[in-house]
Amino acid sequence: MNKKELSEIRKNFSDTSDLFVLNQVATAFVDSEKNIRCQTSRAYHNIASEESDCLMATLKRVLAGTLGKGLLEYEFPKEAYEEGGSQAILYEALQSKLEDETAVTTLMEQIVRNMDYVSTYAILVGHCTYTVFQKSKSDELDPYQSHDYRFLVAAICPVEVRVDGLIYNEDDNAIEKKNVYDRIVAEIPTDGFVYPTFTGRGPDVNHVLYSAHKPKDVNISIIENVLGCPFNRTAQEQKETFQSMMQEIVSDELSYSVITGVNEKLRDIAAEYANEPDLPIVDDIHVRDILLDSGVSQERAEEMQMAYREATQDKPITVNNLIDNKTTISVDGITVSIGKDATDKVRTQCVDGRRYLLIDLDDPAVEINGLTARIAELQPEPTEPESDLTDLPEAEPESDETAV
């Protein structure tokens, strides 16, 4: 599933799209002891608009995020296709259109039994249909050739008890303490998944798309235990691994120009493939060449190449996962953040044995703690003018004194 295909589904995931229909919605509430307290499955068109709008908005949020970061695609292993396996359970629920109670219950139990979660939560699962019109070589839609992409989208939403203070009781016309507390289902799911993926503008039942609202907080139990897929490192872990290798291998050759140069060249790769549907990746050859172009020695660049190849195990990292959107320089008590287009305005320099960080300022006005100040120009120190002999007073002649 590439960026273009994800964008197509995301764009049409709406009641206003003529190509998309949310057919059925299954819901469940799970308490802190992993008991399913209630479970329903209803036709979407029978749900009141106030509730259906909330369901639509929450399910669509599963598609939010960036491929390779918050949205991670996984291929099912062989054992997932066996009876009782994760793929088999998902496929059965898909085929039932969430209208078969047994299939829905099996899916809900698969999630509840295998997922680690820290609080009570709700499960929302939608069965959707997207009409896919074939495209010509010129990327134009053919209105006479189409097929349906049917898929499940699941959202895991935390449920919190809202404790209100004083309220106005309209019936009693009084201000009083509320005694009944509401359990609020969060609008933004922490996790979710889409099955099957939309690949080649059609369903791929061999892959599933996992969604994490916070890419740094991936719920591994959903990937490995619910979906039955081997977990890959998160985007943050991939970046930390790369930085660790740079620190250990490039070591004393690291400098401001090397670090910013590597980041700049990674951004160039991302920009070059920005309009391509597939995510650009960085392999070991890229890493070696980037380091060489940034001023790293041949020996260190090749050592880094080998370490990167071994660490990624022939699964190159997406370039976007390695890019820093800004450069941050930190020492004790001082932190300087530099935008991506301003790295060339900063340099390091050693003068008379002291190290300096120099920043070129195009404008003498700078903002300090929200206030605008001006950097004064350095004026040369005044020097004593040389004396003009013509201005000196004439010396009085010495008087000759004669002893008497």
mmCIF file of C-alpha atoms in Angstrom:
data_model
loop_
_atom_site.group_PDB
_atom_site.id
_atom_site.type_symbol
_atom_site.label_atom_id
_atom_site.label_comp_id
_atom_site.label_asym_id
_atom_site.label_seq_id
_atom_site.Cartn_x
_atom_site.Cartn_y
_atom_site.Cartn_z
ATOM 1 C CA MET A 1 0.000 0.000 0.000
ATOM 2 C CA ASN A 2 1.615 3.230 -1.089
ATOM 3 C CA LYS A 3 1.040 6.922 -0.358
ATOM 4 C CA LYS A 4 -1.185 7.441 -3.380
ATOM 5 C CA GLU A 5 -3.456 4.501 -2.535
ATOM 6 C CA LEU A 6 -3.704 5.563 1.111
ATOM 7 C CA SER A 7 -4.605 9.087 0.036
ATOM 8 C CA GLU A 8 -7.339 7.743 -2.255
ATOM 9 C CA ILE A 9 -9.035 5.807 0.562
ATOM 10 C CA ARG A 10 -8.578 8.626 3.060
ATOM 11 C CA LYS A 11 -10.067 11.159 0.650
ATOM 12 C CA ASN A 12 -13.195 9.081 0.016
ATOM 13 C CA PHE A 13 -13.762 7.901 3.596
ATOM 14 C CA SER A 14 -16.812 10.100 4.094
ATOM 15 C CA ASP A 15 -20.596 10.155 3.948
ATOM 16 C CA THR A 16 -20.307 12.757 1.208
ATOM 17 C CA SER A 17 -18.427 10.458 -1.179
ATOM 18 C CA ASP A 18 -20.518 8.678 -3.804
ATOM 19 C CA LEU A 19 -17.894 5.917 -3.964
ATOM 20 C CA PHE A 20 -17.765 5.011 -0.266
ATOM 21 C CA VAL A 21 -20.246 3.289 2.049
ATOM 22 C CA LEU A 22 -19.867 2.405 5.720
ATOM 23 C CA ASN A 23 -22.153 -0.624 5.809
ATOM 24 C CA GLN A 24 -22.048 -2.090 9.303
ATOM 25 C CA VAL A 25 -20.522 -1.060 12.641
ATOM 26 C CA ALA A 26 -19.718 -3.470 15.472
ATOM 27 C CA THR A 27 -18.904 -2.081 18.916
ATOM 28 C CA ALA A 28 -17.814 -3.480 22.264
ATOM 29 C CA PHE A 29 -16.984 -2.103 25.706
ATOM 30 C CA VAL A 30 -14.226 -3.872 27.638
ATOM 31 C CA ASP A 31 -13.636 -3.378 31.365
ATOM 32 C CA SER A 32 -10.315 -3.403 33.201
ATOM 33 C CA GLU A 33 -10.580 -7.158 33.819
ATOM 34 C CA LYS A 34 -10.877 -7.923 30.095
ATOM 35 C CA ASN A 35 -14.585 -8.653 30.219
ATOM 36 C CA ILE A 36 -16.713 -7.663 27.226
ATOM 37 C CA ARG A 37 -19.522 -5.843 29.006
ATOM 38 C CA CYS A 38 -21.586 -5.128 25.900
ATOM 39 C CA GLN A 39 -21.396 -5.904 22.193
ATOM 40 C CA THR A 40 -23.496 -4.708 19.260
ATOM 41 C CA SER A 41 -23.503 -4.868 15.477
ATOM 42 C CA ARG A 42 -25.746 -2.461 13.599
ATOM 43 C CA ALA A 43 -26.337 -1.260 10.071
ATOM 44 C CA TYR A 44 -24.768 2.164 9.781
ATOM 45 C CA HIS A 45 -27.770 3.720 8.049
ATOM 46 C CA ASN A 46 -29.966 2.775 11.039
ATOM 47 C CA ILE A 47 -27.817 4.712 13.512
ATOM 48 C CA ALA A 48 -28.901 8.228 14.484
ATOM 49 C CA SER A 49 -26.865 10.911 12.762
ATOM 50 C CA GLU A 50 -25.458 12.337 16.024
ATOM 51 C CA GLU A 51 -23.921 8.946 16.816
ATOM 52 C CA SER A 52 -23.068 7.916 13.257
ATOM 53 C CA ASP A 53 -21.086 11.124 12.715
ATOM 54 C CA CYS A 54 -18.948 10.292 15.755
ATOM 55 C CA LEU A 55 -18.395 6.738 14.551
ATOM 56 C CA MET A 56 -17.405 7.898 11.066
ATOM 57 C CA ALA A 57 -14.960 10.493 12.410
ATOM 58 C CA THR A 58 -13.304 8.058 14.823
ATOM 59 C CA LEU A 59 -12.911 5.265 12.273
ATOM 60 C CA LYS A 60 -11.436 7.682 9.732
ATOM 61 C CA ARG A 61 -8.758 8.693 12.244
ATOM 62 C CA VAL A 62 -7.311 5.184 11.922
ATOM 63 C CA LEU A 63 -6.154 6.233 8.446
ATOM 64 C CA ALA A 64 -4.417 9.353 9.770
ATOM 65 C CA GLY A 65 -0.653 9.386 10.013
ATOM 66 C CA THR A 66 2.336 8.699 7.803
ATOM 67 C CA LEU A 67 3.201 5.415 6.146
ATOM 68 C CA GLY A 68 6.306 3.966 7.740
ATOM 69 C CA LYS A 69 5.776 5.879 10.987
ATOM 70 C CA GLY A 70 2.281 5.795 12.499
ATOM 71 C CA LEU A 71 0.979 3.504 9.753
ATOM 72 C CA LEU A 72 2.843 0.210 9.473
ATOM 73 C CA GLU A 73 2.049 -2.503 6.938
ATOM 74 C CA TYR A 74 2.643 -6.145 7.847
ATOM 75 C CA GLU A 75 2.506 -9.398 5.939
ATOM 76 C CA PHE A 76 0.854 -12.367 7.619
ATOM 77 C CA PRO A 77 3.089 -15.369 8.369
ATOM 78 C CA LYS A 78 2.029 -18.855 7.253
ATOM 79 C CA GLU A 79 0.577 -19.854 10.627
ATOM 80 C CA ALA A 80 -1.861 -16.910 10.518
ATOM 81 C CA TYR A 81 -3.842 -18.702 7.779
ATOM 82 C CA GLU A 82 -4.475 -21.799 9.883
ATOM 83 C CA GLU A 83 -7.820 -22.355 11.587
ATOM 84 C CA GLY A 84 -8.043 -19.949 14.503
ATOM 85 C CA GLY A 85 -5.176 -17.891 13.098
ATOM 86 C CA SER A 86 -5.308 -14.114 12.956
ATOM 87 C CA GLN A 87 -5.699 -13.838 9.182
ATOM 88 C CA ALA A 88 -8.389 -16.518 9.151
ATOM 89 C CA ILE A 89 -10.361 -14.672 11.851
ATOM 90 C CA LEU A 90 -10.114 -11.345 10.037
ATOM 91 C CA TYR A 91 -11.046 -12.889 6.715
ATOM 92 C CA GLU A 92 -14.096 -14.598 8.223
ATOM 93 C CA ALA A 93 -15.257 -11.312 9.774
ATOM 94 C CA LEU A 94 -14.735 -9.565 6.447
ATOM 95 C CA GLN A 95 -16.755 -12.166 4.559
ATOM 96 C CA SER A 96 -19.575 -11.979 7.123
ATOM 97 C CA LYS A 97 -19.816 -8.188 6.620
ATOM 98 C CA LEU A 98 -20.032 -8.028 10.447
ATOM 99 C CA GLU A 99 -23.592 -9.347 10.197
ATOM 100 C CA ASP A 100 -22.814 -12.777 11.669
ATOM 101 C CA GLU A 101 -22.760 -12.665 15.484
ATOM 102 C CA THR A 102 -20.340 -15.579 15.800
ATOM 103 C CA ALA A 103 -17.795 -14.008 13.459
ATOM 104 C CA VAL A 104 -18.052 -10.665 15.267
ATOM 105 C CA THR A 105 -17.670 -12.286 18.683
ATOM 106 C CA THR A 106 -14.639 -14.261 17.517
ATOM 107 C CA LEU A 107 -13.014 -11.064 16.240
ATOM 108 C CA MET A 108 -13.742 -9.151 19.446
ATOM 109 C CA GLU A 109 -12.382 -11.983 21.585
ATOM 110 C CA GLN A 110 -9.254 -12.161 19.433
ATOM 111 C CA ILE A 111 -8.602 -8.504 20.233
ATOM 112 C CA VAL A 112 -9.522 -8.614 23.927
ATOM 113 C CA ARG A 113 -7.735 -11.869 24.725
ATOM 114 C CA ASN A 114 -4.451 -10.945 23.065
ATOM 115 C CA MET A 115 -4.121 -7.183 23.514
ATOM 116 C CA ASP A 116 -2.385 -5.500 26.445
ATOM 117 C CA TYR A 117 -4.137 -2.282 27.448
ATOM 118 C CA VAL A 118 -3.857 -0.162 30.565
ATOM 119 C CA SER A 119 -7.475 0.954 30.973
ATOM 120 C CA THR A 120 -11.042 0.248 30.001
ATOM 121 C CA TYR A 121 -11.612 0.724 26.301
ATOM 122 C CA ALA A 122 -14.049 0.486 23.422
ATOM 123 C CA ILE A 123 -13.624 -1.412 20.163
ATOM 124 C CA LEU A 124 -15.197 0.018 17.021
ATOM 125 C CA VAL A 125 -15.107 -2.019 13.811
ATOM 126 C CA GLY A 126 -16.580 -0.869 10.529
ATOM 127 C CA HIS A 127 -17.267 -2.862 7.370
ATOM 128 C CA CYS A 128 -16.750 -0.566 4.385
ATOM 129 C CA THR A 129 -17.131 -0.674 0.617
ATOM 130 C CA TYR A 130 -15.216 1.564 -1.753
ATOM 131 C CA THR A 131 -16.083 1.463 -5.454
ATOM 132 C CA VAL A 132 -12.867 1.481 -7.480
ATOM 133 C CA PHE A 133 -13.079 2.680 -11.065
ATOM 134 C CA GLN A 134 -10.347 1.457 -13.359
ATOM 135 C CA LYS A 135 -7.847 4.025 -14.589
ATOM 136 C CA SER A 136 -6.466 4.411 -18.090
ATOM 137 C CA LYS A 137 -2.792 4.884 -18.884
ATOM 138 C CA SER A 138 -3.400 8.629 -18.762
ATOM 139 C CA ASP A 139 -4.698 8.215 -15.175
ATOM 140 C CA GLU A 140 -8.307 8.931 -16.170
ATOM 141 C CA LEU A 141 -11.211 7.013 -14.597
ATOM 142 C CA ASP A 142 -13.207 4.613 -16.741
ATOM 143 C CA PRO A 143 -16.876 4.940 -15.657
ATOM 144 C CA TYR A 144 -17.748 1.578 -17.231
ATOM 145 C CA GLN A 145 -15.195 -0.605 -15.437
ATOM 146 C CA SER A 146 -15.174 -0.880 -11.666
ATOM 147 C CA HIS A 147 -14.869 -3.296 -8.760
ATOM 148 C CA ASP A 148 -15.530 -3.096 -5.027
ATOM 149 C CA TYR A 149 -12.848 -2.934 -2.363
ATOM 150 C CA ARG A 150 -14.403 -4.247 0.855
ATOM 151 C CA PHE A 151 -12.447 -3.811 4.052
ATOM 152 C CA LEU A 152 -12.595 -3.687 7.832
ATOM 153 C CA VAL A 153 -11.355 -0.716 9.829
ATOM 154 C CA ALA A 154 -10.969 -1.175 13.582
ATOM 155 C CA ALA A 155 -10.365 1.485 16.235
ATOM 156 C CA ILE A 156 -9.275 0.948 19.845
ATOM 157 C CA CYS A 157 -10.415 3.890 21.969
ATOM 158 C CA PRO A 158 -9.720 4.436 25.683
ATOM 159 C CA VAL A 159 -12.743 5.032 27.904
ATOM 160 C CA GLU A 160 -12.386 7.482 30.769
ATOM 161 C CA VAL A 161 -14.734 8.383 33.587
ATOM 162 C CA ARG A 162 -15.553 12.082 33.463
ATOM 163 C CA VAL A 163 -15.828 13.469 36.970
ATOM 164 C CA ASP A 164 -17.823 16.696 36.925
ATOM 165 C CA GLY A 165 -17.939 19.233 39.725
ATOM 166 C CA LEU A 166 -21.025 21.269 40.441
ATOM 167 C CA ILE A 167 -23.738 21.278 37.777
ATOM 168 C CA TYR A 168 -26.991 23.091 37.186
ATOM 169 C CA ASN A 169 -29.913 20.677 37.574
ATOM 170 C CA GLU A 170 -32.608 22.061 35.316
ATOM 171 C CA ASP A 171 -35.314 19.779 36.750
ATOM 172 C CA ASP A 172 -34.725 20.904 40.338
ATOM 173 C CA ASN A 173 -33.610 24.405 39.321
ATOM 174 C CA ALA A 174 -30.599 24.073 41.572
ATOM 175 C CA ILE A 175 -26.805 23.948 41.519
ATOM 176 C CA GLU A 176 -25.629 20.643 42.940
ATOM 177 C CA LYS A 177 -22.973 17.948 42.736
ATOM 178 C CA LYS A 178 -23.435 15.459 39.915
ATOM 179 C CA ASN A 179 -23.782 11.945 41.295
ATOM 180 C CA VAL A 180 -23.812 9.981 38.031
ATOM 181 C CA TYR A 181 -20.531 9.869 36.122
ATOM 182 C CA ASP A 182 -20.215 9.431 32.370
ATOM 183 C CA ARG A 183 -17.841 6.999 30.692
ATOM 184 C CA ILE A 184 -16.490 8.887 27.688
ATOM 185 C CA VAL A 185 -15.174 7.035 24.639
ATOM 186 C CA ALA A 186 -12.221 8.992 23.272
ATOM 187 C CA GLU A 187 -12.717 10.414 19.785
ATOM 188 C CA ILE A 188 -9.102 9.675 18.867
ATOM 189 C CA PRO A 189 -8.167 5.982 18.889
ATOM 190 C CA THR A 190 -4.795 5.025 20.321
ATOM 191 C CA ASP A 191 -4.522 2.083 17.922
ATOM 192 C CA GLY A 192 -6.314 0.478 15.014
ATOM 193 C CA PHE A 193 -5.924 -1.518 11.844
ATOM 194 C CA VAL A 194 -7.237 -1.851 8.302
ATOM 195 C CA TYR A 195 -7.764 -5.234 6.644
ATOM 196 C CA PRO A 196 -7.158 -6.028 3.853
ATOM 197 C CA THR A 197 -4.773 -3.373 2.571
ATOM 198 C CA PHE A 198 -5.526 -1.398 -0.586
ATOM 199 C CA THR A 199 -2.646 -2.442 -2.837
ATOM 200 C CA GLY A 200 -2.571 -2.004 -6.598
ATOM 201 C CA ARG A 201 -5.965 -0.303 -6.148
ATOM 202 C CA GLY A 202 -7.430 -3.577 -4.944
ATOM 203 C CA PRO A 203 -7.649 -5.775 -1.818
ATOM 204 C CA ASP A 204 -4.575 -7.625 -0.579
ATOM 205 C CA VAL A 205 -5.781 -10.173 1.974
ATOM 206 C CA ASN A 206 -2.196 -11.143 2.783
ATOM 207 C CA HIS A 207 -1.357 -7.789 4.368
ATOM 208 C CA VAL A 208 -2.763 -5.667 7.187
ATOM 209 C CA LEU A 209 -2.159 -2.005 8.039
ATOM 210 C CA TYR A 210 -1.577 -1.226 11.727
ATOM 211 C CA SER A 211 -2.218 2.320 12.972
ATOM 212 C CA ALA A 212 -0.723 4.018 16.035
ATOM 213 C CA HIS A 213 -1.845 7.503 17.029
ATOM 214 C CA LYS A 214 1.600 8.095 18.547
ATOM 215 C CA PRO A 215 4.334 6.444 16.452
ATOM 216 C CA LYS A 216 6.591 6.307 19.523
ATOM 217 C CA ASP A 217 3.952 4.328 21.471
ATOM 218 C CA VAL A 218 3.306 1.339 19.242
ATOM 219 C CA ASN A 219 1.285 -1.392 20.972
ATOM 220 C CA ILE A 220 3.398 -4.406 20.088
ATOM 221 C CA SER A 221 0.814 -6.808 21.527
ATOM 222 C CA ILE A 222 -1.658 -5.812 18.789
ATOM 223 C CA ILE A 223 0.870 -6.442 16.025
ATOM 224 C CA GLU A 224 2.267 -9.697 17.353
ATOM 225 C CA ASN A 225 -0.641 -11.234 19.265
ATOM 226 C CA VAL A 226 -3.835 -9.809 17.739
ATOM 227 C CA LEU A 227 -2.667 -9.567 14.122
ATOM 228 C CA GLY A 228 -0.121 -12.374 14.458
ATOM 229 C CA CYS A 229 2.681 -10.583 12.600
ATOM 230 C CA PRO A 230 6.362 -10.336 13.548
ATOM 231 C CA PHE A 231 7.074 -6.855 14.869
ATOM 232 C CA ASN A 232 9.501 -4.517 13.104
ATOM 233 C CA ARG A 233 11.249 -1.660 14.847
ATOM 234 C CA THR A 234 9.337 1.594 15.151
ATOM 235 C CA ALA A 235 10.403 4.692 13.237
ATOM 236 C CA GLN A 236 11.896 6.118 16.435
ATOM 237 C CA GLU A 237 13.871 2.933 17.094
ATOM 238 C CA GLN A 238 15.175 2.930 13.521
ATOM 239 C CA LYS A 239 16.389 6.496 13.939
ATOM 240 C CA GLU A 240 17.988 5.762 17.300
ATOM 241 C CA THR A 241 19.788 2.742 15.815
ATOM 242 C CA PHE A 242 21.156 4.858 12.966
ATOM 243 C CA GLN A 243 22.308 7.601 15.341
ATOM 244 C CA SER A 244 23.953 5.050 17.620
ATOM 245 C CA MET A 245 25.933 3.614 14.704
ATOM 246 C CA MET A 246 26.960 7.107 13.606
ATOM 247 C CA GLN A 247 28.138 7.950 17.119
ATOM 248 C CA GLU A 248 30.110 4.735 17.509
ATOM 249 C CA ILE A 249 31.612 4.380 14.024
ATOM 250 C CA VAL A 250 32.024 7.883 12.614
ATOM 251 C CA SER A 251 32.946 9.013 16.115
ATOM 252 C CA ASP A 252 35.669 11.700 16.152
ATOM 253 C CA GLU A 253 34.925 12.639 12.533
ATOM 254 C CA LEU A 254 31.502 13.929 13.535
ATOM 255 C CA SER A 255 31.217 17.689 13.231
ATOM 256 C CA TYR A 256 28.531 20.287 12.644
ATOM 257 C CA SER A 257 29.130 20.209 8.893
ATOM 258 C CA VAL A 258 29.106 16.387 8.730
ATOM 259 C CA ILE A 259 25.918 15.979 10.781
ATOM 260 C CA THR A 260 23.987 18.706 8.962
ATOM 261 C CA GLY A 261 25.378 17.518 5.629
ATOM 262 C CA VAL A 262 24.062 13.983 6.178
ATOM 263 C CA ASN A 263 20.644 15.324 7.169
ATOM 264 C CA GLU A 264 20.574 17.629 4.138
ATOM 265 C CA LYS A 265 21.341 14.771 1.736
ATOM 266 C CA LEU A 266 18.653 12.598 3.322
ATOM 267 C CA ARG A 267 16.176 15.433 2.764
ATOM 268 C CA ASP A 268 17.305 15.670 -0.859
ATOM 269 C CA ILE A 269 16.437 11.982 -1.364
ATOM 270 C CA ALA A 270 13.007 12.502 0.226
ATOM 271 C CA ALA A 271 12.351 15.554 -1.962
ATOM 272 C CA GLU A 272 13.411 13.707 -5.106
ATOM 273 C CA TYR A 273 10.788 11.009 -4.505
ATOM 274 C CA ALA A 274 8.126 13.261 -2.957
ATOM 275 C CA ASN A 275 5.733 12.728 -5.871
ATOM 276 C CA GLU A 276 6.381 8.998 -6.157
ATOM 277 C CA PRO A 277 3.729 6.662 -4.696
ATOM 278 C CA ASP A 278 6.235 4.408 -2.919
ATOM 279 C CA LEU A 279 8.234 5.521 0.102
ATOM 280 C CA PRO A 280 11.934 6.193 -0.629
ATOM 281 C CA ILE A 281 14.346 3.984 1.274
ATOM 282 C CA VAL A 282 17.998 4.245 2.267
ATOM 283 C CA ASP A 283 20.169 1.193 1.657
ATOM 284 C CA ASP A 284 23.779 0.619 2.673
ATOM 285 C CA ILE A 285 25.107 2.066 -0.607
ATOM 286 C CA HIS A 286 23.200 5.296 0.039
ATOM 287 C CA VAL A 287 24.652 5.489 3.534
ATOM 288 C CA ARG A 288 28.234 5.091 2.313
ATOM 289 C CA ASP A 289 27.854 7.677 -0.457
ATOM 290 C CA ILE A 290 26.097 10.176 1.809
ATOM 291 C CA LEU A 291 28.894 9.967 4.362
ATOM 292 C CA LEU A 292 31.595 10.343 1.723
ATOM 293 C CA ASP A 293 29.849 13.384 0.250
ATOM 294 C CA SER A 294 29.590 14.879 3.737
ATOM 295 C CA GLY A 295 33.327 14.688 4.364
ATOM 296 C CA VAL A 296 33.698 11.375 6.206
ATOM 297 C CA SER A 297 36.769 9.281 5.425
ATOM 298 C CA GLN A 298 36.565 6.266 3.114
ATOM 299 C CA GLU A 299 37.415 3.881 5.952
ATOM 300 C CA ARG A 300 34.688 5.115 8.293
ATOM 301 C CA ALA A 301 32.108 5.335 5.485
ATOM 302 C CA GLU A 302 32.673 1.709 4.459
ATOM 303 C CA GLU A 303 32.606 0.566 8.083
ATOM 304 C CA MET A 304 29.290 2.348 8.524
ATOM 305 C CA GLN A 305 28.005 0.722 5.335
ATOM 306 C CA MET A 306 28.691 -2.776 6.679
ATOM 307 C CA ALA A 307 27.187 -2.025 10.091
ATOM 308 C CA TYR A 308 24.048 -0.548 8.512
ATOM 309 C CA ARG A 309 23.598 -3.567 6.238
ATOM 310 C CA GLU A 310 23.863 -5.926 9.201
ATOM 311 C CA ALA A 311 21.524 -3.856 11.397
ATOM 312 C CA THR A 312 18.784 -3.573 8.779
ATOM 313 C CA GLN A 313 19.145 -7.201 7.633
ATOM 314 C CA ASP A 314 18.411 -6.329 4.017
ATOM 315 C CA LYS A 315 15.308 -4.352 5.083
ATOM 316 C CA PRO A 316 16.341 -0.758 4.300
ATOM 317 C CA ILE A 317 14.928 2.047 6.422
ATOM 318 C CA THR A 318 12.483 4.587 5.029
ATOM 319 C CA VAL A 319 14.387 7.828 4.501
ATOM 320 C CA ASN A 320 11.746 9.929 6.293
ATOM 321 C CA ASN A 321 12.418 7.986 9.486
ATOM 322 C CA LEU A 322 16.016 9.257 9.567
ATOM 323 C CA ILE A 323 15.418 12.938 8.826
ATOM 324 C CA ASP A 324 15.518 15.666 11.473
ATOM 325 C CA ASN A 325 13.180 18.535 10.645
ATOM 326 C CA LYS A 326 15.390 20.910 12.588
ATOM 327 C CA THR A 327 18.942 20.921 13.880
ATOM 328 C CA THR A 328 19.405 21.253 17.635
ATOM 329 C CA ILE A 329 22.701 22.181 19.266
ATOM 330 C CA SER A 330 22.880 21.663 23.029
ATOM 331 C CA VAL A 331 25.479 22.346 25.714
ATOM 332 C CA ASP A 332 25.017 22.861 29.430
ATOM 333 C CA GLY A 333 22.490 25.639 29.890
ATOM 334 C CA ILE A 334 22.178 26.484 26.186
ATOM 335 C CA THR A 335 19.999 25.008 23.426
ATOM 336 C CA VAL A 336 19.903 26.401 19.898
ATOM 337 C CA SER A 337 17.284 25.198 17.377
ATOM 338 C CA ILE A 338 18.033 25.776 13.701
ATOM 339 C CA GLY A 339 15.432 25.494 10.942
ATOM 340 C CA LYS A 340 16.098 23.202 8.005
ATOM 341 C CA ASP A 341 16.818 26.131 5.659
ATOM 342 C CA ALA A 342 19.177 27.960 8.003
ATOM 343 C CA THR A 343 21.910 25.435 8.777
ATOM 344 C CA ASP A 344 24.329 27.287 6.500
ATOM 345 C CA LYS A 345 24.016 30.402 8.689
ATOM 346 C CA VAL A 346 25.607 28.636 11.651
ATOM 347 C CA ARG A 347 29.209 27.534 12.001
ATOM 348 C CA THR A 348 31.655 26.530 14.673
ATOM 349 C CA GLN A 349 35.042 28.136 15.097
ATOM 350 C CA CYS A 350 38.020 27.972 17.437
ATOM 351 C CA VAL A 351 39.739 31.281 18.227
ATOM 352 C CA ASP A 352 42.721 31.590 20.568
ATOM 353 C CA GLY A 353 41.939 28.190 22.065
ATOM 354 C CA ARG A 354 38.271 28.991 22.774
ATOM 355 C CA ARG A 355 35.398 27.359 20.881
ATOM 356 C CA TYR A 356 32.602 29.510 19.475
ATOM 357 C CA LEU A 357 29.237 28.955 17.816
ATOM 358 C CA LEU A 358 28.725 31.710 15.246
ATOM 359 C CA ILE A 359 25.361 32.679 13.756
ATOM 360 C CA ASP A 360 25.110 34.918 10.705
ATOM 361 C CA LEU A 361 22.317 37.484 11.097
ATOM 362 C CA ASP A 362 20.835 39.050 7.977
ATOM 363 C CA ASP A 363 18.685 41.351 10.087
ATOM 364 C CA PRO A 364 20.055 43.276 13.080
ATOM 365 C CA ALA A 365 16.662 42.854 14.792
ATOM 366 C CA VAL A 366 16.303 39.645 16.798
ATOM 367 C CA GLU A 367 13.528 38.374 19.051
ATOM 368 C CA ILE A 368 14.467 37.556 22.637
ATOM 369 C CA ASN A 369 11.770 36.191 24.967
ATOM 370 C CA GLY A 370 9.108 37.695 22.710
ATOM 371 C CA LEU A 371 10.734 41.121 22.600
ATOM 372 C CA THR A 372 12.489 42.612 19.590
ATOM 373 C CA ALA A 373 16.026 43.786 20.166
ATOM 374 C CA ARG A 374 18.720 45.063 17.860
ATOM 375 C CA ILE A 375 22.266 43.810 17.681
ATOM 376 C CA ALA A 376 24.467 46.887 17.776
ATOM 377 C CA GLU A 377 27.344 47.162 15.371
ATOM 378 C CA LEU A 378 30.739 46.850 16.963
ATOM 379 C CA GLN A 379 32.450 50.255 16.935
ATOM 380 C CA PRO A 380 36.255 50.419 16.797
ATOM 381 C CA GLU A 381 37.856 51.623 19.999
ATOM 382 C CA PRO A 382 39.006 55.276 19.795
ATOM 383 C CA THR A 383 42.767 55.824 19.558
ATOM 384 C CA GLU A 384 44.904 58.756 20.739
ATOM 385 C CA PRO A 385 45.660 61.117 17.824
ATOM 386 C CA GLU A 386 49.321 61.665 17.098
ATOM 387 C CA SER A 387 50.620 64.965 18.479
ATOM 388 C CA ASP A 388 51.461 67.737 16.019
ATOM 389 C CA LEU A 389 54.757 69.354 16.840
ATOM 390 C CA THR A 390 53.494 72.728 15.638
ATOM 391 C CA ASP A 391 50.897 72.730 18.397
ATOM 392 C CA LEU A 392 53.387 72.240 21.181
ATOM 393 C CA PRO A 393 54.196 75.383 23.225
ATOM 394 C CA GLU A 394 57.633 76.845 22.664
ATOM 395 C CA ALA A 395 60.104 76.039 25.397
ATOM 396 C CA GLU A 396 61.308 78.977 27.435
ATOM 397 C CA PRO A 397 65.068 79.542 27.201
ATOM 398 C CA GLU A 398 67.005 78.590 30.281
ATOM 399 C CA SER A 399 68.332 81.614 32.188
ATOM 400 C CA ASP A 400 72.078 81.866 32.793
ATOM 401 C CA GLU A 401 72.715 82.502 36.456
ATOM 402 C CA THR A 402 76.174 83.945 37.378
ATOM 403 C CA ALA A 403 77.521 83.438 40.806
ATOM 404 C CA VAL A 404 78.359 86.619 42.491
#
